[in-house]
Amino acid sequence: MSSIIDGKAVSLAVKEELKARISELAGEGKRIPCLAVIIVGDNPASRSYVRGKIKAAEFVGIDSRLIELPENVQEEVLLGKIAALNADPLVDGILVQLPLPAHICEDRVIDAISVEKDVDGFHPQNVAALWLGRPCIVPCTPKGIIHLIRSTGVEVSGRKAVVVGRSNIVGKPVAKLLLDLNATVTIAHSRTRDLAALTREADILVAAVGRPRMITGDMVKPGAVVIDVGINRTEDGHLVGDVDFESASAVAGWITPVPGGVGPMTIAMLMRNTLEAYKARTL
Ligand code: GUN
């Protein structure tokens, strides 16, 4: 039976630390960091994620601005809002909740956010800097995953890591961060042949494919660290990950639950990125 990696507890510790640092700023009479969140339309999942982000900002003492735009908003209007936030000296971080409606070009929107305020780390300049090993804003979910892996105390250097999924938001950046920790990294995806043989070799297994309970216990190496990034809703309304928790937790050494694993870490790292963006702009 594996140990559970408690993302809720680890993220709370991160947020408590940020709260203390921000209250110090306030105590010194300094300006408070500010995060602007833009949401377009009313996708229930996106609304719920955004609520979580605003609530976390409130908890740590970061000012937040929520900008809600209708589903049919013109791209130009959204780009105009971003330009205004870029120019606003009181705003440190800008996040546009994805996905966007089909009539809006996501790339154009991401490109429009000022690199220094891009707390998601999605801007091509931040992505390039990450891959070049230069200072950058690291995307929140991959950053949270690394924090969780480190919280286990398991050695990463020299170990085999398999990342299942190749998205720009999770799969690719987390692979780079694992590489930076000297893991031997393989990125697997929907065309990978004999996925189970590959995942069974992984000392660290990150599942970020968006397919409910796809990684089963027989695909896990005994003792492995298993990180489940999936948030899938079943027909009866339950949240399940990309990992079949019941069978995988019988084999793994460490495993994240869904919910209460990676999800809360993403939000905690967004708060950390906002404070880091504030510091980079203020100092
Ligand atoms: N949609 C799903 N995950 C994310 C994220 O990390 N950032 C943004 N902006 N949108 C998302």
Coordinates of C-alpha atoms and ligand atoms in Angstrom, one line a residue:
M1 CA 0.0 0.0 0.0
S2 CA 1.4 3.4 -1.0
S3 CA 1.7 6.7 0.9
I4 CA -0.7 9.4 -0.2
I5 CA 0.9 12.7 -1.3
D6 CA -1.5 15.2 0.3
G7 CA -1.6 18.0 -2.1
K8 CA -4.1 19.9 0.0
A9 CA -1.7 19.9 3.0
V10 CA 1.4 20.7 1.0
S11 CA -0.4 23.5 -0.9
L12 CA -1.7 24.9 2.4
A13 CA 1.9 25.1 3.8
V14 CA 2.9 27.0 0.6
K15 CA 0.0 29.4 1.0
E16 CA 0.7 29.9 4.7
E17 CA 4.3 30.9 3.9
L18 CA 3.2 33.3 1.1
K19 CA 0.6 34.8 3.5
A20 CA 3.3 35.5 6.0
R21 CA 5.6 37.1 3.4
I22 CA 2.8 39.3 2.0
S23 CA 1.7 40.3 5.5
E24 CA 5.3 41.5 6.0
L25 CA 5.1 43.6 2.9
A26 CA 1.9 45.1 4.2
G27 CA 3.5 45.7 7.6
E28 CA 6.3 47.6 5.9
G29 CA 3.8 49.8 4.2
K30 CA 4.6 48.4 0.7
R31 CA 2.1 47.9 -2.1
I32 CA 0.4 44.5 -2.1
P33 CA 0.8 42.2 -5.1
C34 CA -2.2 42.1 -7.5
L35 CA -3.5 39.3 -9.8
A36 CA -5.9 40.0 -12.6
V37 CA -8.0 37.0 -13.8
I38 CA -10.0 37.1 -17.0
I39 CA -12.7 34.6 -17.7
V40 CA -14.6 34.4 -21.0
G41 CA -18.1 32.8 -21.0
D42 CA -19.5 30.5 -18.3
N43 CA -18.0 27.1 -18.7
P44 CA -18.8 25.6 -15.2
A45 CA -15.3 23.9 -14.8
S46 CA -13.5 27.2 -15.7
R47 CA -15.7 29.2 -13.4
S48 CA -15.0 26.8 -10.5
Y49 CA -11.2 27.0 -11.2
V50 CA -11.3 30.8 -11.3
R51 CA -13.3 30.9 -8.0
G52 CA -10.5 28.8 -6.5
K53 CA -7.9 31.2 -7.7
I54 CA -9.6 34.3 -6.4
K55 CA -10.3 32.5 -3.0
A56 CA -6.6 31.6 -2.7
A57 CA -5.5 35.1 -3.5
E58 CA -7.8 36.4 -0.7
F59 CA -6.3 33.8 1.7
V60 CA -2.7 34.8 1.0
G61 CA -3.5 38.5 0.9
I62 CA -3.0 39.1 -2.8
D63 CA -5.3 41.7 -4.3
S64 CA -7.3 40.3 -7.2
R65 CA -9.3 41.7 -10.1
L66 CA -11.8 39.4 -11.8
I67 CA -12.7 40.4 -15.3
E68 CA -15.7 38.5 -16.7
L69 CA -16.4 38.7 -20.4
P70 CA -19.4 37.2 -22.3
E71 CA -18.9 34.1 -24.4
N72 CA -19.5 36.1 -27.6
V73 CA -16.9 38.8 -26.7
Q74 CA -14.9 40.0 -29.7
E75 CA -11.2 39.1 -29.7
E76 CA -10.3 42.8 -30.0
V77 CA -12.2 43.6 -26.8
L78 CA -10.3 40.9 -24.9
L79 CA -7.0 42.1 -26.4
G80 CA -7.9 45.6 -25.3
K81 CA -8.5 44.4 -21.7
I82 CA -5.1 42.7 -21.7
A83 CA -3.3 45.8 -23.0
A84 CA -4.9 47.9 -20.3
L85 CA -3.7 45.4 -17.6
N86 CA -0.2 45.3 -19.2
A87 CA 0.0 49.0 -18.8
D88 CA -1.4 49.2 -15.3
P89 CA 1.4 49.5 -12.8
L90 CA -0.7 48.2 -10.0
V91 CA -1.2 44.8 -11.7
D92 CA 1.6 42.2 -11.3
G93 CA 0.0 39.1 -12.8
I94 CA -2.4 38.4 -15.6
L95 CA -4.2 35.1 -16.2
V96 CA -6.6 34.4 -19.0
Q97 CA -8.5 31.2 -18.1
L98 CA -8.4 28.6 -20.9
P99 CA -10.0 27.2 -22.9
L100 CA -11.3 30.2 -24.8
P101 CA -14.4 30.1 -27.2
A102 CA -13.5 28.9 -30.7
H103 CA -13.8 32.3 -32.3
I104 CA -10.9 33.6 -30.3
C105 CA -7.3 32.7 -31.1
E106 CA -5.6 31.4 -28.0
D107 CA -2.1 32.0 -29.3
R108 CA -2.9 35.6 -30.0
V109 CA -4.2 36.1 -26.5
I110 CA -1.3 34.4 -24.8
D111 CA 1.2 36.4 -27.0
A112 CA -0.6 39.7 -25.9
I113 CA 0.2 39.2 -22.2
S114 CA 3.3 41.0 -21.0
V115 CA 6.1 38.5 -20.4
E116 CA 6.7 39.9 -16.9
K117 CA 3.0 39.5 -15.9
D118 CA 2.5 36.1 -17.5
V119 CA 2.0 34.2 -14.2
D120 CA 0.8 31.1 -16.2
G121 CA 4.2 30.9 -17.9
F122 CA 2.5 30.3 -21.2
H123 CA 4.0 33.2 -23.3
P124 CA 6.4 31.9 -25.9
Q125 CA 9.3 34.0 -24.4
N126 CA 8.7 32.3 -21.0
V127 CA 8.5 28.9 -22.7
A128 CA 11.7 29.5 -24.6
A129 CA 13.5 30.7 -21.5
L130 CA 12.3 27.6 -19.6
W131 CA 13.8 25.3 -22.3
L132 CA 17.0 27.3 -22.4
G133 CA 17.5 27.2 -18.7
R134 CA 17.2 30.9 -18.3
P135 CA 15.2 32.8 -15.6
C136 CA 11.5 32.6 -16.4
I137 CA 8.1 32.2 -15.0
V138 CA 7.5 28.5 -14.6
P139 CA 3.9 27.2 -15.4
C140 CA 1.9 26.5 -12.3
T141 CA 0.9 22.9 -12.7
P142 CA 4.4 21.6 -13.6
K143 CA 5.9 23.7 -10.8
G144 CA 3.4 22.2 -8.4
I145 CA 4.1 18.6 -9.6
I146 CA 7.8 19.1 -8.9
H147 CA 7.1 20.5 -5.5
L148 CA 5.0 17.4 -4.7
I149 CA 7.6 15.0 -5.9
R150 CA 10.3 16.8 -3.8
S151 CA 7.9 16.6 -0.8
T152 CA 8.3 12.8 -0.8
G153 CA 12.0 13.0 -0.4
V154 CA 12.5 10.5 -3.2
E155 CA 15.7 11.0 -5.2
V156 CA 15.0 12.2 -8.7
S157 CA 18.5 12.4 -10.1
G158 CA 19.4 9.5 -12.3
R159 CA 16.0 7.9 -12.0
K160 CA 13.6 7.1 -14.9
A161 CA 10.7 9.4 -15.3
V162 CA 7.8 8.8 -17.7
V163 CA 5.4 11.6 -18.5
V164 CA 2.2 10.4 -20.2
G165 CA 0.8 13.4 -22.2
R166 CA 2.5 16.0 -24.3
S167 CA 0.5 19.2 -23.7
N168 CA 2.1 22.6 -23.6
I169 CA 0.5 23.3 -20.2
V170 CA 1.7 20.1 -18.4
G171 CA 3.4 17.3 -20.3
K172 CA 6.2 19.2 -22.1
P173 CA 7.1 21.6 -19.3
V174 CA 7.1 19.0 -16.5
A175 CA 9.4 16.8 -18.7
K176 CA 11.8 19.7 -18.9
L177 CA 11.7 20.3 -15.1
L178 CA 12.3 16.6 -14.4
L179 CA 15.2 16.8 -16.9
D180 CA 16.6 19.8 -14.9
L181 CA 16.5 17.5 -11.8
N182 CA 18.7 15.0 -13.8
A183 CA 15.9 12.4 -14.3
T184 CA 16.1 10.3 -17.5
V185 CA 12.8 11.4 -19.1
T186 CA 10.5 9.8 -21.6
I187 CA 7.4 11.5 -22.9
A188 CA 4.7 9.1 -23.9
H189 CA 1.5 9.9 -25.8
S190 CA -1.4 8.4 -27.7
R191 CA 0.8 6.9 -30.4
T192 CA 3.3 5.3 -27.9
R193 CA 3.6 1.6 -28.5
D194 CA 3.3 -0.7 -25.5
L195 CA 2.7 2.1 -23.1
A196 CA 2.5 -0.4 -20.1
A197 CA 6.0 -1.8 -20.7
L198 CA 7.3 1.8 -20.6
T199 CA 5.4 3.0 -17.6
R200 CA 6.4 -0.2 -15.6
E201 CA 10.0 1.1 -15.9
A202 CA 9.2 4.5 -14.4
D203 CA 10.5 5.4 -11.0
I204 CA 8.4 8.6 -11.4
L205 CA 5.2 8.4 -13.4
V206 CA 3.3 11.6 -14.3
A207 CA -0.1 11.0 -15.9
A208 CA -1.5 14.0 -17.8
V209 CA -3.6 12.7 -20.6
G210 CA -7.2 13.5 -19.7
R211 CA -8.4 9.9 -19.9
P212 CA -10.2 8.7 -16.8
R213 CA -8.4 5.9 -14.9
M214 CA -6.2 5.0 -17.9
I215 CA -3.2 4.1 -15.8
T216 CA -3.9 0.9 -14.0
G217 CA -1.9 -0.9 -11.2
D218 CA -0.4 -3.4 -13.7
M219 CA 1.3 -0.4 -15.5
V220 CA 3.0 0.9 -12.3
K221 CA 6.5 -0.1 -11.1
P222 CA 6.4 -1.2 -7.5
G223 CA 7.4 1.6 -5.2
A224 CA 7.1 4.3 -7.9
V225 CA 6.0 7.9 -7.3
V226 CA 2.8 8.4 -9.2
I227 CA 1.5 11.9 -10.0
D228 CA -2.1 12.1 -11.3
V229 CA -2.8 15.3 -13.2
G230 CA -6.2 14.2 -14.6
I231 CA -9.4 15.9 -13.6
N232 CA -12.2 13.9 -15.3
R233 CA -15.8 14.0 -14.4
T234 CA -17.6 10.7 -14.6
E235 CA -21.2 10.3 -15.8
D236 CA -22.4 10.2 -12.2
G237 CA -20.6 13.5 -11.5
H238 CA -17.6 12.2 -9.6
L239 CA -14.1 13.5 -10.2
V240 CA -11.5 10.9 -11.2
G241 CA -7.9 11.1 -12.3
D242 CA -6.0 9.6 -15.2
V243 CA -4.8 7.0 -12.7
D244 CA -7.0 4.1 -11.4
F245 CA -6.3 5.0 -7.8
E246 CA -7.5 1.7 -6.3
S247 CA -5.2 -0.6 -8.3
A248 CA -2.3 1.8 -8.7
S249 CA -2.1 2.7 -4.9
A250 CA -1.7 -1.0 -4.2
V251 CA 1.6 -1.0 -6.2
A252 CA 3.0 2.6 -6.0
G253 CA 5.3 3.9 -3.2
W254 CA 3.7 7.3 -3.4
I255 CA 0.6 8.5 -5.1
T256 CA -1.5 11.7 -5.4
P257 CA -5.3 11.5 -5.0
V258 CA -7.9 13.2 -7.2
P259 CA -9.2 15.5 -5.9
G260 CA -6.7 16.8 -3.4
G261 CA -3.5 16.1 -5.2
V262 CA -2.1 18.3 -8.1
G263 CA -5.2 20.6 -8.3
P264 CA -4.6 22.6 -5.1
M265 CA -0.8 22.8 -5.9
T266 CA -1.5 24.5 -9.2
I267 CA -3.4 27.3 -7.4
A268 CA -0.7 27.6 -4.7
M269 CA 2.0 28.0 -7.4
L270 CA -0.1 30.6 -9.1
M271 CA 0.1 32.6 -5.9
R272 CA 3.8 32.1 -5.7
N273 CA 4.3 33.1 -9.4
T274 CA 2.3 36.3 -8.7
L275 CA 4.5 37.2 -5.7
E276 CA 7.6 36.4 -7.8
A277 CA 6.3 38.6 -10.7
Y278 CA 5.6 41.4 -8.1
K279 CA 9.1 41.1 -6.8
A280 CA 10.7 41.1 -10.2
R281 CA 8.7 44.3 -11.1
T282 CA 9.2 46.1 -7.8
L283 CA 12.8 45.5 -7.0
Ligands
GUN1 N1 -7.0 25.9 -18.0 C1 -6.6 24.7 -17.5 N2 -5.5 24.8 -16.8 C2 -5.1 26.1 -16.9 C3 -4.0 26.9 -16.4 O1 -3.1 26.4 -15.7 N3 -4.1 28.2 -16.7 C4 -5.1 28.8 -17.4 N4 -5.0 30.1 -17.7 N5 -6.1 28.1 -17.9 C5 -6.1 26.8 -17.6

